[in-house]
């Protein structure tokens, strides 16, 4: 499995994503925001968390115009696997690969803590090593993580089973108190229509090693690897 990890000016989770992606033996390729070509053998691309271009204008708004993003969009449109984590999710909505937008947290504060996610669809390229309704403990760290979209988009995401992860209590209930940022329907991660592009606000790469207190996030990376096995 060959996985590319993009670094933008302001990315700060790229090394973590590279580490997690390599744990199952995948070969990691470092991609730079100014690159205009991709490695020919690439199977998947990760847009990591951070503050691309300082989050000026809006989160992800400038990164969307980086030269590498034209390659990422073309790669995704040809069926390549793309995952955006936190700021990467924001970039994916800005460039149109995913619907909706990520806006300021409902409490207007930066939130950094462990949250619990329920796997809503275990038959995707990002969750196939999990089971439906299983609960994962994974950290978040964001100030603009509130997912929003028009009602018809939310209805479509729900009916098409494109909500991949939902914020829940440790017991697996999608109660209001489990929602750390005010996201509609407690949404934490979604898919595109084709099922090959996913964005999520929590950081699975920060829960991929026992030293971090949880390995629940590793299942996302092993799932990606399984999708090309």
Short mmCIF file of C-alpha atoms in Angstrom, two decimals:
data_model
loop_
_atom_site.label_atom_id
_atom_site.label_comp_id
_atom_site.label_asym_id
_atom_site.label_seq_id
_atom_site.Cartn_x
_atom_site.Cartn_y
_atom_site.Cartn_z
CA UNK A 1 0.00 0.00 0.00
CA UNK A 2 1.39 3.41 -1.00
CA UNK A 3 0.00 6.36 0.95
CA UNK A 4 0.80 10.00 0.31
CA UNK A 5 0.59 12.56 3.12
CA UNK A 6 0.35 16.21 2.08
CA UNK A 7 2.15 18.95 3.99
CA UNK A 8 0.84 22.51 3.69
CA UNK A 9 2.42 25.54 5.36
CA UNK A 10 0.92 25.32 8.84
CA UNK A 11 0.27 21.56 8.86
CA UNK A 12 1.23 20.14 12.26
CA UNK A 13 -0.13 16.58 12.15
CA UNK A 14 1.62 15.41 9.00
CA UNK A 15 4.34 13.50 10.88
CA UNK A 16 1.71 11.84 13.08
CA UNK A 17 -0.27 10.79 10.00
CA UNK A 18 2.88 9.43 8.35
CA UNK A 19 3.69 7.42 11.49
CA UNK A 20 0.19 5.93 11.78
CA UNK A 21 -0.02 5.14 8.06
CA UNK A 22 3.27 3.22 8.20
CA UNK A 23 2.34 1.04 11.19
CA UNK A 24 0.78 -1.67 9.01
CA UNK A 25 3.74 -1.73 6.63
CA UNK A 26 2.43 0.79 4.09
CA UNK A 27 4.97 2.88 2.21
CA UNK A 28 4.50 6.56 2.97
CA UNK A 29 5.24 9.28 0.42
CA UNK A 30 5.71 12.85 1.59
CA UNK A 31 3.80 15.25 -0.65
CA UNK A 32 4.41 19.01 -0.66
CA UNK A 33 1.75 21.66 -1.26
CA UNK A 34 3.58 22.92 -4.35
CA UNK A 35 3.84 19.49 -6.01
CA UNK A 36 2.20 19.28 -9.41
CA UNK A 37 2.49 15.51 -9.88
CA UNK A 38 1.79 12.46 -7.73
CA UNK A 39 3.83 9.25 -7.38
CA UNK A 40 2.54 6.82 -9.99
CA UNK A 41 1.97 3.95 -7.53
CA UNK A 42 -0.09 5.96 -5.04
CA UNK A 43 -3.11 4.16 -3.52
CA UNK A 44 -4.35 6.75 -1.02
CA UNK A 45 -3.81 10.35 0.06
CA UNK A 46 -4.15 11.87 3.52
CA UNK A 47 -4.72 15.59 4.14
CA UNK A 48 -3.57 16.02 7.75
CA UNK A 49 -4.63 18.35 10.53
CA UNK A 50 -3.14 21.68 11.44
CA UNK A 51 -3.63 25.27 10.36
CA UNK A 52 -2.91 25.35 6.62
CA UNK A 53 -1.79 28.83 5.59
CA UNK A 54 -2.59 30.03 9.09
CA UNK A 55 -6.33 29.46 8.53
CA UNK A 56 -6.53 32.93 6.98
CA UNK A 57 -9.86 33.85 5.35
CA UNK A 58 -11.47 30.54 6.44
CA UNK A 59 -10.12 27.20 7.52
CA UNK A 60 -8.90 25.41 4.40
CA UNK A 61 -9.87 28.26 2.08
CA UNK A 62 -6.35 29.00 0.84
CA UNK A 63 -5.09 25.42 0.86
CA UNK A 64 -7.87 24.60 -1.58
CA UNK A 65 -5.90 26.56 -4.22
CA UNK A 66 -2.54 24.84 -3.61
CA UNK A 67 -1.06 23.20 -6.74
CA UNK A 68 -1.20 19.78 -5.04
CA UNK A 69 -4.98 20.06 -4.64
CA UNK A 70 -5.58 19.87 -8.37
CA UNK A 71 -3.76 16.53 -8.26
CA UNK A 72 -5.72 15.41 -5.20
CA UNK A 73 -9.04 16.30 -6.86
CA UNK A 74 -8.06 14.43 -10.03
CA UNK A 75 -6.90 11.45 -7.98
CA UNK A 76 -10.21 11.36 -6.08
CA UNK A 77 -12.28 11.73 -9.25
CA UNK A 78 -10.54 8.65 -10.63
CA UNK A 79 -11.50 6.62 -7.57
CA UNK A 80 -8.39 7.11 -5.44
CA UNK A 81 -8.85 6.96 -1.67
CA UNK A 82 -8.61 10.34 0.06
CA UNK A 83 -8.94 11.04 3.78
CA UNK A 84 -9.02 14.52 5.31
CA UNK A 85 -8.41 14.78 9.06
CA UNK A 86 -9.53 17.91 10.93
CA UNK A 87 -8.04 20.72 8.80
CA UNK A 88 -7.93 18.18 5.98
CA UNK A 89 -11.70 17.72 6.34
CA UNK A 90 -12.11 21.49 6.12
CA UNK A 91 -10.01 21.56 2.94
CA UNK A 92 -12.11 18.79 1.38
CA UNK A 93 -15.31 20.79 1.91
CA UNK A 94 -13.68 23.95 0.55
CA UNK A 95 -12.60 22.22 -2.66
CA UNK A 96 -15.96 20.54 -3.17
CA UNK A 97 -14.92 16.92 -2.69
CA UNK A 98 -17.25 16.76 0.30
CA UNK A 99 -20.51 18.66 0.91
CA UNK A 100 -21.23 21.10 3.71
CA UNK A 101 -18.88 23.23 5.77
CA UNK A 102 -17.05 23.28 9.10
CA UNK A 103 -17.75 26.41 11.13
CA UNK A 104 -16.92 27.79 14.60
CA UNK A 105 -17.68 25.50 17.49
CA UNK A 106 -21.00 26.26 19.13
CA UNK A 107 -19.25 27.37 22.33
CA UNK A 108 -16.86 29.59 20.30
CA UNK A 109 -13.89 27.93 22.03
CA UNK A 110 -11.09 25.63 20.93
CA UNK A 111 -11.82 22.11 22.18
CA UNK A 112 -9.08 19.55 22.83
CA UNK A 113 -10.09 16.28 24.47
CA UNK A 114 -10.93 12.64 23.87
CA UNK A 115 -14.35 11.98 22.39
CA UNK A 116 -16.30 8.84 21.57
CA UNK A 117 -17.36 7.96 18.03
CA UNK A 118 -19.89 5.38 16.93
CA UNK A 119 -19.17 3.61 13.65
CA UNK A 120 -22.31 4.19 11.58
CA UNK A 121 -21.12 2.39 8.45
CA UNK A 122 -18.56 -0.39 8.73
CA UNK A 123 -18.56 -1.20 5.02
CA UNK A 124 -16.38 1.66 3.81
CA UNK A 125 -12.72 1.86 2.82
CA UNK A 126 -12.11 3.64 6.12
CA UNK A 127 -14.02 1.38 8.54
CA UNK A 128 -13.93 -2.16 7.17
CA UNK A 129 -11.72 -3.34 10.04
CA UNK A 130 -14.36 -2.16 12.54
CA UNK A 131 -17.91 -3.31 13.23
CA UNK A 132 -21.10 -1.29 12.93
CA UNK A 133 -22.08 0.49 16.16
CA UNK A 134 -18.67 -0.09 17.73
CA UNK A 135 -17.47 2.87 19.81
CA UNK A 136 -13.99 4.36 19.37
CA UNK A 137 -12.17 6.73 21.71
CA UNK A 138 -10.28 9.28 19.63
CA UNK A 139 -9.09 12.83 20.43
CA UNK A 140 -10.24 16.08 18.86
CA UNK A 141 -8.43 19.44 18.71
CA UNK A 142 -10.28 22.17 16.82
CA UNK A 143 -12.02 25.51 17.01
CA UNK A 144 -13.99 25.20 13.77
CA UNK A 145 -15.33 21.67 13.79
CA UNK A 146 -19.09 22.18 13.74
CA UNK A 147 -20.37 20.37 10.67
CA UNK A 148 -23.24 22.09 8.92
CA UNK A 149 -25.07 21.66 5.62
CA UNK A 150 -28.53 22.40 4.19
CA UNK A 151 -31.31 20.08 5.44
CA UNK A 152 -31.54 18.29 2.10
CA UNK A 153 -27.81 17.50 2.20
CA UNK A 154 -28.07 16.14 5.74
CA UNK A 155 -31.05 14.02 4.72
CA UNK A 156 -29.09 12.64 1.77
CA UNK A 157 -26.04 11.84 3.90
CA UNK A 158 -28.22 9.99 6.39
CA UNK A 159 -30.31 8.09 3.85
CA UNK A 160 -27.25 7.05 1.80
CA UNK A 161 -25.37 5.90 4.93
CA UNK A 162 -22.64 8.43 4.23
CA UNK A 163 -22.37 9.50 7.86
CA UNK A 164 -19.42 7.35 8.86
CA UNK A 165 -18.82 8.50 12.44
CA UNK A 166 -21.11 10.15 14.99
CA UNK A 167 -20.24 11.70 18.36
CA UNK A 168 -21.71 9.58 21.15
CA UNK A 169 -21.42 8.91 24.88
CA UNK A 170 -19.07 6.14 26.07
CA UNK A 171 -22.14 3.90 26.08
CA UNK A 172 -22.79 4.66 22.41
CA UNK A 173 -25.74 7.05 22.71
CA UNK A 174 -25.86 10.11 20.44
CA UNK A 175 -26.96 12.42 23.24
CA UNK A 176 -26.53 16.22 23.02
CA UNK A 177 -23.90 16.18 25.75
CA UNK A 178 -21.72 13.91 23.60
CA UNK A 179 -21.49 16.56 20.87
CA UNK A 180 -18.31 18.61 21.47
CA UNK A 181 -18.84 21.30 18.84
CA UNK A 182 -22.51 21.53 17.87
CA UNK A 183 -22.28 19.52 14.64
CA UNK A 184 -25.66 18.78 13.08
CA UNK A 185 -26.88 15.26 13.91
CA UNK A 186 -23.70 14.75 16.01
CA UNK A 187 -21.83 14.19 12.73
CA UNK A 188 -18.08 13.57 13.12
CA UNK A 189 -17.19 12.14 9.69
CA UNK A 190 -18.78 11.79 6.25
CA UNK A 191 -18.23 10.20 2.84
CA UNK A 192 -18.61 11.49 -0.70
CA UNK A 193 -21.17 9.85 -3.00
CA UNK A 194 -18.62 7.48 -4.53
CA UNK A 195 -17.42 6.34 -1.11
CA UNK A 196 -13.71 6.94 -1.74
CA UNK A 197 -13.33 10.31 0.04
CA UNK A 198 -13.84 10.75 3.77
CA UNK A 199 -13.46 13.71 6.10
CA UNK A 200 -13.51 13.51 9.87
CA UNK A 201 -12.74 16.04 12.60
CA UNK A 202 -11.29 13.64 15.24
CA UNK A 203 -7.63 12.62 14.93
CA UNK A 204 -7.23 8.84 14.46
CA UNK A 205 -3.47 9.28 14.00
CA UNK A 206 -3.27 10.44 17.62
CA UNK A 207 -4.86 7.20 18.80
CA UNK A 208 -2.77 4.71 16.88
CA UNK A 209 -0.09 3.82 19.44
CA UNK A 210 -0.45 2.47 23.00
CA UNK A 211 1.78 5.29 24.26
CA UNK A 212 -1.03 7.70 23.39
CA UNK A 213 -3.50 5.86 25.59
CA UNK A 214 -5.67 4.45 22.80
CA UNK A 215 -5.19 2.47 19.61
CA UNK A 216 -8.78 2.87 18.44
CA UNK A 217 -7.72 5.19 15.63
CA UNK A 218 -5.46 2.57 14.09
CA UNK A 219 -8.54 0.81 12.70
CA UNK A 220 -9.02 3.68 10.22
CA UNK A 221 -5.54 3.15 8.78
CA UNK A 222 -5.77 -0.65 8.71
CA UNK A 223 -9.11 -0.31 6.93
CA UNK A 224 -7.50 1.82 4.21
CA UNK A 225 -4.79 -0.79 3.79
CA UNK A 226 -7.39 -3.57 3.55
CA UNK A 227 -9.21 -1.71 0.79
CA UNK A 228 -6.29 -2.35 -1.55
CA UNK A 229 -5.42 -5.88 -0.41
#
